[in-house]
């Protein structure tokens, strides 16, 4: 019989004290990128337990084959007796047992893939995303978990998860929370701050030319902007993890944290710093968009199969789009810096022939298989730039037709209200919200701009908010092959040939080594080689293919030595200025509204 004080004590114990999955990671061979994992699964009455490592990780829609670093797998029952096991596919280990028992497994992980942001160990730190380290069983996916790290005494461990009973242990509600709460442990710099009653941490691994005081100042401004779009915050504590690296770069959002990687010398210049703080804003927005509302194909996550969705453009591209609004509104960046970034996005889109072939919805669905390179640029787009431009076009359309009263930010506010996890949303749900907010049916707009290849008139679109996409008056026409080449010393090697362009029409292809144009040896670049020619000129191009000298005739096209730029018009109307302020949250540069 259990007495009353014992019952009270049991009731007060945390939820993770019962039937938890216990993980341990020991790191004593960091120089060799090795870690030893032990897992205890609760008692099971099944005849076998399938134990798996994910095939992909959240935030990166790509099969990563993370199980290829696992070796020395072993399984035992609760009494230490060896259990029979067999690997049944590339990331599943099936453990057999004859009677109910806890299952204890251990294995070694090789973690030397920093850029994947899933698994990395060296002599100074470990970045631990559960997808690259910790196996799971569907039978216990919803059970509480604990993580115990055995790491050098000089290391510090940080995560969005709650601490356990020591500075290197953590607890989580279930495996999904563990998988979305990476751990940074090692020799690092840690700063803590509070904004509006919520706790924040900035942890930096690696030396670099970053300015911690500047980062803290702007992060404090950034995290105050959440209610500019949404009605509340889905967390009480948030961790910004930063890696100053020797080459790995990128970032990934998580449940209440983010990991941002940049080259250690890419923080100090203003353009570099804007890129960093823009990334921080992007991942911060993901705390709502993706981590608290996301498309139906991603709910719930299936860690061992592809999770298809035609709305990844909204998950990622809209996030890229909204980051500029938060940065401008917070006074972290300027109008001119925004125009510079928008210029890059628009010009990259216009210089990608694949925009005429693949829609935002199609590139979303195909994200798992889309590849870069010449063919990718000619026949594909990407969820980030296409999604950002679709979002901008939709935002301006909503603002113009509502006289500034309804915007795309309202759409995201409603997605958070109406489709918060564990719910999800579809394209039909987004169109329903658009109709609810605007009173208009967006079916045809969606078919044209989302389901069909994006074809925007940027001059007309931007003019509505007092901007223009124009070429500088100093720009001069130049001859072009509609191709990109790299100099390899004596020849120019083509690495991109634009579909239906001049080089394409002449039969040139990536890998061709251009030797001469009109019998004159090539110079250091295509532009330098063609500077004495004009658009419309026919030239002979000598090139090497399959180690054989070949020749073709090519008609040069027209390009310019300077790209078009996004900039504010000098004399916007009052309406244009008002719409700009409703759009970006700040005054129009040429016409402040009094």
Coordinates of C-alpha atoms in Angstrom, one line a residue:
X1 CA 0.0 0.0 0.0
X2 CA 1.3 3.5 -0.9
X3 CA 0.8 6.1 1.8
X4 CA -0.6 9.6 1.1
X5 CA 2.8 11.5 1.3
X6 CA 4.2 9.1 -1.3
X7 CA 1.2 9.6 -3.6
X8 CA 1.7 13.4 -3.3
X9 CA 5.4 13.1 -4.1
X10 CA 4.6 10.9 -7.1
X11 CA 2.1 13.5 -8.4
X12 CA 4.6 16.2 -8.1
X13 CA 7.3 14.4 -10.1
X14 CA 7.9 15.6 -13.7
X15 CA 6.1 13.7 -16.5
X16 CA 9.4 12.4 -17.8
X17 CA 10.0 10.3 -14.8
X18 CA 7.9 7.4 -16.1
X19 CA 8.6 5.2 -19.1
X20 CA 11.1 7.6 -20.6
X21 CA 13.5 6.9 -23.4
X22 CA 16.9 7.6 -22.0
X23 CA 19.7 8.8 -24.3
X24 CA 23.4 9.1 -23.5
X25 CA 26.2 10.4 -25.7
X26 CA 29.8 10.1 -24.7
X27 CA 32.5 12.1 -26.5
X28 CA 36.1 11.2 -25.6
X29 CA 37.4 10.9 -29.2
X30 CA 36.4 14.3 -30.5
X31 CA 39.6 14.7 -32.6
X32 CA 38.4 11.7 -34.6
X33 CA 34.8 12.9 -34.8
X34 CA 33.4 9.9 -32.9
X35 CA 30.7 9.7 -30.3
X36 CA 29.3 6.7 -28.4
X37 CA 25.5 6.5 -28.1
X38 CA 23.5 4.5 -25.6
X39 CA 19.7 4.3 -25.5
X40 CA 17.3 2.6 -23.1
X41 CA 13.8 2.0 -24.5
X42 CA 11.0 1.2 -22.0
X43 CA 9.8 -2.3 -21.4
X44 CA 8.0 -3.7 -24.4
X45 CA 5.8 -6.8 -24.8
X46 CA 6.3 -6.9 -28.6
X47 CA 8.2 -9.6 -30.3
X48 CA 10.5 -7.1 -31.8
X49 CA 11.4 -3.4 -31.8
X50 CA 12.2 -1.5 -35.0
X51 CA 14.8 1.2 -34.1
X52 CA 15.5 3.8 -36.7
X53 CA 17.6 6.9 -37.5
X54 CA 15.8 9.6 -39.5
X55 CA 16.4 9.8 -43.2
X56 CA 16.2 13.6 -43.1
X57 CA 16.0 16.4 -40.6
X58 CA 13.5 19.2 -40.2
X59 CA 14.2 22.4 -42.1
X60 CA 16.1 20.6 -44.8
X61 CA 13.9 19.0 -47.4
X62 CA 16.4 16.5 -48.7
X63 CA 17.2 12.8 -48.0
X64 CA 20.5 12.9 -46.1
X65 CA 21.3 9.2 -45.4
X66 CA 22.3 10.0 -41.9
X67 CA 22.6 6.3 -40.9
X68 CA 25.8 6.0 -42.9
X69 CA 27.8 7.1 -39.9
X70 CA 26.6 4.3 -37.5
X71 CA 28.8 1.4 -36.6
X72 CA 29.3 -1.1 -33.8
X73 CA 25.5 -1.6 -33.1
X74 CA 24.7 -3.8 -30.1
X75 CA 21.4 -4.7 -28.3
X76 CA 20.8 -6.1 -24.8
X77 CA 17.8 -6.8 -22.6
X78 CA 17.3 -5.2 -19.1
X79 CA 19.6 -7.9 -17.6
X80 CA 22.5 -7.3 -19.9
X81 CA 21.8 -10.4 -22.1
X82 CA 22.6 -10.0 -25.8
X83 CA 19.5 -9.7 -28.0
X84 CA 19.3 -10.9 -31.6
X85 CA 19.1 -8.1 -34.1
X86 CA 19.2 -7.6 -37.9
X87 CA 19.5 -4.5 -40.0
X88 CA 16.4 -4.6 -42.3
X89 CA 17.0 -1.5 -44.4
X90 CA 19.5 1.3 -44.6
X91 CA 18.4 3.0 -41.4
X92 CA 16.3 0.4 -39.5
X93 CA 17.6 -2.1 -37.0
X94 CA 15.1 -4.8 -35.9
X95 CA 15.8 -6.1 -32.3
X96 CA 14.1 -9.4 -31.3
X97 CA 13.2 -10.6 -27.8
X98 CA 11.1 -13.4 -26.3
X99 CA 9.6 -11.8 -23.3
X100 CA 8.8 -8.2 -22.1
X101 CA 12.0 -6.3 -21.4
X102 CA 13.6 -2.9 -21.6
X103 CA 15.8 -2.7 -24.7
X104 CA 19.3 -1.2 -24.3
X105 CA 21.2 -0.4 -27.5
X106 CA 24.5 1.2 -28.1
X107 CA 26.4 2.2 -31.2
X108 CA 29.1 4.5 -32.4
X109 CA 28.4 7.6 -34.6
X110 CA 30.9 9.3 -36.9
X111 CA 30.0 13.0 -37.0
X112 CA 32.0 15.1 -39.4
X113 CA 29.4 16.9 -41.5
X114 CA 29.2 20.4 -40.1
X115 CA 27.4 21.9 -43.1
X116 CA 24.5 19.5 -42.9
X117 CA 23.8 20.9 -39.4
X118 CA 22.9 17.4 -38.2
X119 CA 26.1 15.9 -36.8
X120 CA 29.5 17.3 -36.0
X121 CA 32.1 16.4 -33.3
X122 CA 35.6 17.7 -33.0
X123 CA 38.1 18.5 -30.3
X124 CA 36.4 21.8 -29.4
X125 CA 32.6 21.1 -29.6
X126 CA 29.8 19.0 -30.8
X127 CA 26.7 20.1 -32.6
X128 CA 24.0 17.5 -31.9
X129 CA 20.8 17.4 -34.0
X130 CA 19.0 14.2 -32.9
X131 CA 18.4 13.3 -36.5
X132 CA 22.1 12.6 -36.9
X133 CA 22.7 10.9 -33.5
X134 CA 19.7 9.5 -31.7
X135 CA 17.6 6.6 -33.0
X136 CA 13.9 6.3 -32.2
X137 CA 11.2 3.7 -32.3
X138 CA 7.7 4.6 -33.4
X139 CA 6.4 2.5 -30.5
X140 CA 7.9 5.1 -28.1
X141 CA 7.9 8.3 -30.2
X142 CA 5.5 10.1 -27.9
X143 CA 7.2 9.0 -24.7
X144 CA 9.2 11.5 -22.6
X145 CA 13.0 11.6 -23.3
X146 CA 16.1 12.5 -21.4
X147 CA 19.6 13.2 -22.8
X148 CA 22.8 12.8 -20.8
X149 CA 26.1 14.1 -22.2
X150 CA 29.4 12.8 -21.1
X151 CA 31.7 15.5 -22.5
X152 CA 35.0 17.3 -21.4
X153 CA 34.7 19.3 -18.1
X154 CA 35.6 22.5 -19.9
X155 CA 32.6 22.3 -22.3
X156 CA 29.3 24.1 -21.9
X157 CA 26.0 22.6 -23.2
X158 CA 23.2 24.8 -24.5
X159 CA 19.8 23.8 -26.0
X160 CA 16.3 25.0 -26.4
X161 CA 15.3 22.0 -24.3
X162 CA 14.9 22.2 -20.5
X163 CA 17.9 21.2 -18.4
X164 CA 17.8 17.9 -16.6
X165 CA 19.5 17.3 -13.3
X166 CA 22.9 18.7 -14.3
X167 CA 24.5 21.1 -16.7
X168 CA 25.0 18.5 -19.4
X169 CA 21.6 16.8 -19.3
X170 CA 18.3 17.8 -21.0
X171 CA 14.7 16.6 -20.9
X172 CA 11.9 16.8 -23.5
X173 CA 8.2 15.9 -23.9
X174 CA 8.8 13.4 -26.7
X175 CA 11.1 12.5 -29.5
X176 CA 9.6 15.2 -31.8
X177 CA 10.7 17.9 -29.4
X178 CA 14.1 16.3 -29.0
X179 CA 14.5 16.2 -32.8
X180 CA 13.6 19.9 -33.0
X181 CA 15.9 21.0 -30.2
X182 CA 19.6 20.7 -31.2
X183 CA 22.3 20.8 -28.6
X184 CA 25.5 22.9 -28.9
X185 CA 28.1 21.7 -26.5
X186 CA 31.8 22.7 -26.3
X187 CA 34.0 25.7 -25.8
X188 CA 31.7 28.6 -26.6
X189 CA 30.7 32.1 -25.7
X190 CA 27.3 32.5 -24.1
X191 CA 25.2 35.7 -23.5
X192 CA 21.8 35.8 -21.9
X193 CA 19.2 38.5 -22.1
X194 CA 15.5 39.2 -21.5
X195 CA 13.0 41.0 -23.6
X196 CA 9.3 41.5 -22.6
X197 CA 9.6 38.8 -20.0
X198 CA 11.0 36.1 -22.4
X199 CA 14.4 34.6 -22.0
X200 CA 17.0 34.6 -24.8
X201 CA 20.5 33.1 -25.2
X202 CA 23.2 33.8 -27.8
X203 CA 25.8 31.0 -27.9
X204 CA 28.7 31.3 -30.4
X205 CA 31.2 28.6 -31.2
X206 CA 34.4 29.5 -33.1
X207 CA 36.5 32.6 -33.3
X208 CA 35.6 35.2 -35.9
X209 CA 35.3 38.9 -36.7
X210 CA 31.8 39.2 -35.1
X211 CA 30.8 42.0 -32.8
X212 CA 28.9 40.4 -29.9
X213 CA 27.6 43.8 -28.6
X214 CA 26.2 44.6 -32.0
X215 CA 24.6 41.2 -32.4
X216 CA 22.9 41.5 -29.0
X217 CA 21.7 45.0 -29.7
X218 CA 20.0 44.0 -32.9
X219 CA 18.7 40.6 -31.7
X220 CA 17.0 42.5 -28.8
X221 CA 15.3 44.7 -31.4
X222 CA 14.4 41.8 -33.7
X223 CA 12.7 39.6 -31.0
X224 CA 10.3 42.5 -30.1
X225 CA 8.8 42.5 -33.6
X226 CA 6.8 39.2 -33.4
X227 CA 3.5 41.0 -32.7
X228 CA 3.9 43.1 -35.8
X229 CA 2.5 40.0 -37.6
X230 CA 1.2 37.5 -35.0
X231 CA -0.8 38.0 -31.8
X232 CA 1.4 36.1 -29.4
X233 CA 4.7 34.3 -28.9
X234 CA 4.8 30.5 -29.0
X235 CA 7.8 30.3 -26.6
X236 CA 9.1 31.6 -23.3
X237 CA 12.8 30.9 -24.1
X238 CA 14.7 31.1 -27.4
X239 CA 18.3 30.2 -28.2
X240 CA 20.3 31.7 -31.1
X241 CA 23.2 29.3 -31.9
X242 CA 26.0 30.7 -34.1
X243 CA 28.9 28.8 -35.7
X244 CA 31.9 30.8 -36.9
X245 CA 33.3 28.3 -39.3
X246 CA 36.1 27.7 -41.8
X247 CA 33.7 27.3 -44.7
X248 CA 30.3 25.7 -43.7
X249 CA 27.4 28.1 -44.1
X250 CA 23.7 28.0 -43.8
X251 CA 21.0 28.0 -41.1
X252 CA 18.1 25.9 -39.8
X253 CA 15.1 26.8 -37.8
X254 CA 14.0 24.7 -34.8
X255 CA 11.2 24.7 -32.2
X256 CA 12.6 27.5 -30.0
X257 CA 16.1 27.9 -31.4
X258 CA 18.1 28.3 -34.5
X259 CA 21.6 27.3 -35.7
X260 CA 23.3 29.9 -38.0
X261 CA 26.6 29.1 -39.7
X262 CA 28.9 31.7 -41.4
X263 CA 32.5 31.8 -42.3
X264 CA 34.4 33.2 -39.4
X265 CA 35.5 36.3 -41.4
X266 CA 32.0 37.1 -42.7
X267 CA 30.5 39.2 -39.9
X268 CA 32.3 42.5 -39.8
X269 CA 31.6 44.2 -43.2
X270 CA 28.2 45.8 -43.3
X271 CA 26.9 43.6 -46.2
X272 CA 28.1 40.5 -44.3
X273 CA 26.5 41.6 -41.1
X274 CA 23.2 42.4 -42.9
X275 CA 23.3 38.8 -44.3
X276 CA 23.8 37.5 -40.8
X277 CA 21.0 39.5 -39.1
X278 CA 18.7 38.7 -42.1
X279 CA 19.3 35.0 -41.5
X280 CA 18.5 35.5 -37.8
X281 CA 15.2 37.2 -38.8
X282 CA 14.4 34.4 -41.2
X283 CA 14.8 31.7 -38.6
X284 CA 13.0 33.8 -36.0
X285 CA 10.0 34.0 -38.3
X286 CA 10.1 30.2 -38.7
X287 CA 9.2 30.0 -35.0
X288 CA 5.6 30.7 -36.2
X289 CA 5.7 29.9 -39.9
X290 CA 6.7 26.1 -40.0
X291 CA 7.2 25.4 -36.3
X292 CA 3.7 26.4 -35.3
X293 CA 1.7 26.3 -38.5
X294 CA 2.7 24.3 -41.6
X295 CA 1.4 22.6 -44.7
X296 CA -0.6 19.4 -44.5
X297 CA 2.1 17.3 -46.1
X298 CA 4.4 18.1 -43.2
X299 CA 2.0 17.2 -40.4
X300 CA 3.0 15.1 -38.7
X301 CA 6.6 14.8 -39.7
X302 CA 7.5 11.4 -41.2
X303 CA 11.2 11.1 -40.5
X304 CA 11.8 8.1 -42.7
X305 CA 9.9 9.1 -45.9
X306 CA 9.7 12.1 -48.1
X307 CA 7.1 14.7 -46.9
X308 CA 5.6 16.2 -50.0
X309 CA 3.9 19.6 -50.1
X310 CA 3.2 22.1 -52.9
X311 CA 3.4 24.9 -50.3
X312 CA 7.0 24.9 -49.3
X313 CA 7.3 28.2 -51.2
X314 CA 5.0 29.6 -48.5
X315 CA 7.0 28.0 -45.7
X316 CA 10.4 29.2 -46.9
X317 CA 9.9 31.9 -49.5
X318 CA 7.3 33.8 -47.5
X319 CA 9.7 33.7 -44.5
X320 CA 12.4 35.2 -46.7
X321 CA 10.0 37.9 -47.8
X322 CA 8.7 38.8 -44.3
X323 CA 12.2 39.0 -42.8
X324 CA 12.8 42.3 -44.5
X325 CA 9.6 43.8 -43.0
X326 CA 10.7 42.9 -39.5
X327 CA 14.2 44.2 -40.0
X328 CA 13.1 47.5 -41.5
X329 CA 10.3 48.0 -39.0
X330 CA 12.8 47.5 -36.1
X331 CA 15.3 50.0 -37.6
X332 CA 17.9 47.3 -38.0
X333 CA 18.3 47.8 -41.7
X334 CA 17.6 50.7 -44.0
X335 CA 15.5 51.2 -47.1
X336 CA 18.6 51.2 -49.3
X337 CA 19.7 47.9 -47.8
X338 CA 16.3 46.4 -48.5
X339 CA 16.3 47.7 -52.1
X340 CA 19.8 46.1 -52.6
X341 CA 18.5 42.7 -51.4
X342 CA 15.3 43.0 -53.5
X343 CA 17.4 43.8 -56.5
X344 CA 19.4 40.6 -56.1
X345 CA 16.2 38.5 -55.8
X346 CA 14.5 40.0 -58.8
X347 CA 17.5 39.9 -61.0
X348 CA 18.3 36.3 -60.0
X349 CA 14.8 35.4 -60.9
X350 CA 14.9 37.2 -64.3
X351 CA 18.3 35.5 -65.1
X352 CA 16.9 32.0 -64.3
X353 CA 15.3 30.5 -67.5
X354 CA 13.7 27.9 -65.3
X355 CA 11.2 30.5 -64.1
X356 CA 9.4 30.0 -67.4
X357 CA 9.1 26.3 -66.8
X358 CA 8.5 25.5 -63.2
X359 CA 6.0 27.2 -60.9
X360 CA 6.2 27.9 -57.2
X361 CA 3.9 25.0 -56.4
X362 CA 5.9 22.6 -58.6
X363 CA 9.3 23.6 -57.2
X364 CA 7.8 23.1 -53.7
X365 CA 6.7 19.5 -54.5
X366 CA 10.0 18.8 -56.2
X367 CA 12.2 20.3 -53.6
X368 CA 13.4 16.9 -52.5
X369 CA 14.8 16.1 -56.0
X370 CA 15.5 19.5 -57.5
X371 CA 19.2 20.0 -58.3
X372 CA 21.3 23.0 -59.1
X373 CA 23.7 23.3 -62.0
X374 CA 23.1 24.2 -65.6
X375 CA 20.0 22.0 -66.1
X376 CA 18.5 23.2 -62.8
X377 CA 18.9 26.8 -63.7
X378 CA 17.4 26.3 -67.1
X379 CA 14.4 24.2 -66.1
X380 CA 13.8 24.8 -62.4
X381 CA 13.3 27.5 -59.8
X382 CA 13.6 27.4 -56.0
X383 CA 11.2 27.8 -53.1
X384 CA 13.1 30.7 -51.6
X385 CA 13.2 33.3 -54.4
X386 CA 10.0 32.2 -56.2
X387 CA 8.2 32.1 -52.8
X388 CA 9.5 35.5 -51.8
X389 CA 8.4 37.1 -55.1
X390 CA 4.9 35.4 -55.1
X391 CA 4.5 36.7 -51.5
X392 CA 5.5 40.2 -52.6
X393 CA 3.1 40.2 -55.5
X394 CA 0.3 38.9 -53.3
X395 CA 1.1 41.4 -50.5
X396 CA 1.0 44.4 -52.9
X397 CA -2.2 43.2 -54.5
X398 CA -3.9 42.9 -51.2
X399 CA -2.6 46.3 -50.1
X400 CA -3.5 48.1 -53.3
X401 CA -7.1 46.7 -53.5
X402 CA -7.8 47.4 -49.8
X403 CA -6.2 50.8 -49.8
X404 CA -3.6 49.6 -47.3
X405 CA -6.0 48.0 -44.9
X406 CA -5.3 44.3 -45.7
X407 CA -1.8 42.8 -46.2
X408 CA -0.1 39.4 -46.6
X409 CA 0.9 39.7 -42.9
X410 CA -2.8 39.4 -42.0
X411 CA -2.8 36.1 -44.0
X412 CA 0.0 34.7 -41.7
X413 CA -1.8 36.0 -38.6
X414 CA -4.9 34.0 -39.6
X415 CA -2.9 30.9 -40.5
X416 CA -1.5 31.0 -37.0
X417 CA -4.9 31.5 -35.5
X418 CA -6.8 29.0 -37.6
X419 CA -4.3 26.2 -38.4
X420 CA -2.0 26.0 -35.5
X421 CA -0.4 22.6 -34.9
X422 CA -1.5 19.9 -34.5
X423 CA -3.7 21.2 -37.3
X424 CA -2.3 22.0 -40.8
X425 CA -3.4 23.9 -43.9
X426 CA -3.8 23.3 -47.6
X427 CA -3.8 25.7 -50.6
X428 CA -7.6 25.8 -50.3
X429 CA -7.3 27.0 -46.7
X430 CA -4.9 29.8 -47.8
X431 CA -7.4 30.9 -50.5
X432 CA -10.2 30.8 -48.0
X433 CA -8.3 33.1 -45.7
X434 CA -7.6 35.4 -48.6
X435 CA -11.3 35.6 -49.4
X436 CA -12.2 36.1 -45.8
X437 CA -9.8 39.0 -45.5
X438 CA -10.3 40.7 -48.8
X439 CA -13.8 39.7 -49.8
X440 CA -12.4 38.6 -53.2
X441 CA -11.8 35.2 -54.8
X442 CA -8.1 34.5 -55.4
X443 CA -8.6 31.3 -57.3
X444 CA -7.6 32.8 -60.7
X445 CA -4.7 34.8 -59.2
X446 CA -3.4 31.6 -57.5
X447 CA -3.7 29.6 -60.7
X448 CA -1.7 32.2 -62.6
X449 CA 1.0 33.1 -60.0
X450 CA 1.3 30.0 -57.8
X451 CA 0.3 27.0 -60.0
X452 CA 1.7 28.5 -63.1
X453 CA 5.2 29.8 -63.8
X454 CA 5.6 33.2 -62.3
X455 CA 5.6 36.0 -64.9
X456 CA 5.6 39.4 -63.1
X457 CA 5.7 42.9 -64.6
X458 CA 8.1 44.3 -61.9
X459 CA 7.9 47.8 -63.2
X460 CA 4.1 47.9 -62.9
X461 CA 4.1 46.0 -59.6
X462 CA 6.7 48.1 -57.8
X463 CA 5.3 51.4 -59.2
X464 CA 2.2 50.9 -57.0
X465 CA 4.3 51.3 -53.9
X466 CA 6.5 54.1 -55.2
X467 CA 9.5 52.1 -56.5
X468 CA 11.0 51.3 -59.8
X469 CA 13.2 48.6 -61.3
X470 CA 15.4 50.5 -63.6
X471 CA 18.8 50.4 -65.2
X472 CA 21.3 53.1 -64.1
X473 CA 21.7 55.9 -66.6
X474 CA 25.4 55.0 -66.8
X475 CA 24.7 51.5 -68.0
X476 CA 26.0 50.6 -71.5
X477 CA 25.0 47.8 -73.9
X478 CA 27.5 45.0 -74.3
X479 CA 27.6 41.8 -76.4
X480 CA 26.8 38.6 -74.8
X481 CA 26.8 34.8 -75.4
X482 CA 24.1 34.2 -72.8
X483 CA 26.5 32.0 -70.9
X484 CA 28.7 31.8 -67.8
X485 CA 32.3 30.6 -67.9
X486 CA 35.2 30.2 -65.6
X487 CA 38.8 30.9 -66.5
X488 CA 41.1 27.9 -66.2
X489 CA 44.3 29.6 -67.5
X490 CA 44.3 29.1 -71.3
X491 CA 40.6 28.5 -71.9
X492 CA 37.2 29.6 -70.7
X493 CA 35.2 26.6 -69.5
X494 CA 31.4 27.0 -69.8
X495 CA 29.5 26.1 -66.7
X496 CA 26.1 27.5 -67.7
X497 CA 24.4 28.0 -71.0
X498 CA 21.1 29.8 -70.8
X499 CA 18.3 27.9 -72.5
X500 CA 17.4 29.4 -75.9
X501 CA 20.2 31.9 -75.6
X502 CA 23.0 32.7 -78.1
X503 CA 25.4 30.0 -77.0
X504 CA 22.5 27.5 -76.7
X505 CA 21.4 28.2 -80.3
X506 CA 25.0 27.7 -81.5
X507 CA 25.2 24.3 -79.9
X508 CA 27.5 25.1 -77.0
X509 CA 27.0 23.2 -73.8
X510 CA 28.5 23.3 -70.2
X511 CA 32.0 21.7 -70.2
X512 CA 33.0 23.1 -73.5
X513 CA 36.4 24.8 -73.4
X514 CA 36.4 28.0 -75.4
X515 CA 39.8 28.6 -77.0
X516 CA 39.2 31.6 -79.3
X517 CA 36.6 33.9 -80.7
X518 CA 37.2 35.0 -84.4
X519 CA 40.6 33.2 -84.1
X520 CA 41.7 35.5 -81.3
X521 CA 42.6 33.7 -78.1
X522 CA 40.2 34.2 -75.2
X523 CA 40.9 36.7 -72.5
X524 CA 40.3 36.4 -68.7
X525 CA 36.5 36.4 -69.0
X526 CA 33.7 36.3 -71.5
X527 CA 33.0 40.0 -71.1
X528 CA 36.6 40.9 -71.7
X529 CA 36.7 38.5 -74.7
X530 CA 33.6 40.1 -76.3
X531 CA 34.3 43.7 -75.4
X532 CA 35.2 44.7 -79.0
X533 CA 32.0 43.2 -80.4
X534 CA 28.4 44.4 -80.6
X535 CA 25.0 42.7 -80.2
X536 CA 24.0 41.1 -83.5
X537 CA 27.6 40.4 -84.6
X538 CA 28.3 36.9 -85.9
X539 CA 31.4 35.4 -84.5
X540 CA 33.3 32.1 -84.9
X541 CA 33.9 30.3 -81.6
X542 CA 36.6 27.6 -81.4
X543 CA 36.3 25.2 -78.5
X544 CA 37.4 21.9 -77.2
X545 CA 34.9 19.0 -76.6
X546 CA 36.0 15.5 -75.8
X547 CA 39.6 16.6 -76.4
X548 CA 38.8 17.6 -80.0
X549 CA 39.0 21.1 -81.4
X550 CA 35.7 22.1 -82.8
X551 CA 34.1 25.3 -84.2
X552 CA 30.7 27.0 -84.4
X553 CA 29.2 30.3 -85.5
X554 CA 27.3 32.3 -82.9
X555 CA 25.2 35.5 -83.1
X556 CA 25.8 37.7 -80.1
X557 CA 22.9 39.0 -78.0
X558 CA 22.5 42.2 -76.1
X559 CA 23.2 42.7 -72.5
X560 CA 24.3 45.6 -70.3
X561 CA 27.4 46.2 -68.2
X562 CA 25.2 47.1 -65.2
X563 CA 22.0 45.4 -64.0
X564 CA 18.7 47.0 -63.2
X565 CA 18.3 48.3 -59.7
X566 CA 15.3 48.6 -57.4
X567 CA 15.1 52.2 -56.1
X568 CA 12.6 54.7 -54.8
X569 CA 11.0 57.1 -57.3
X570 CA 11.8 60.7 -56.6
X571 CA 8.2 62.1 -56.6
X572 CA 5.8 59.5 -55.4
X573 CA 2.1 60.3 -55.0
X574 CA 0.5 60.5 -51.6
X575 CA -1.2 57.2 -52.3
X576 CA 2.1 55.5 -53.3
X577 CA 3.8 56.8 -50.2
X578 CA 1.0 55.6 -47.9
X579 CA 1.0 52.2 -49.6
X580 CA 4.7 52.0 -49.1
X581 CA 4.4 52.6 -45.4
X582 CA 1.6 50.1 -45.1
X583 CA 3.8 47.6 -47.0
X584 CA 7.1 47.9 -45.3
X585 CA 6.2 49.6 -42.0
X586 CA 8.5 52.7 -42.6
X587 CA 8.3 55.9 -44.5
X588 CA 8.9 56.1 -48.2
X589 CA 12.5 57.5 -48.7
X590 CA 11.3 60.3 -51.0
X591 CA 8.0 61.2 -49.4
X592 CA 7.6 60.8 -45.6
X593 CA 3.9 60.9 -44.6
X594 CA 3.3 63.8 -42.1

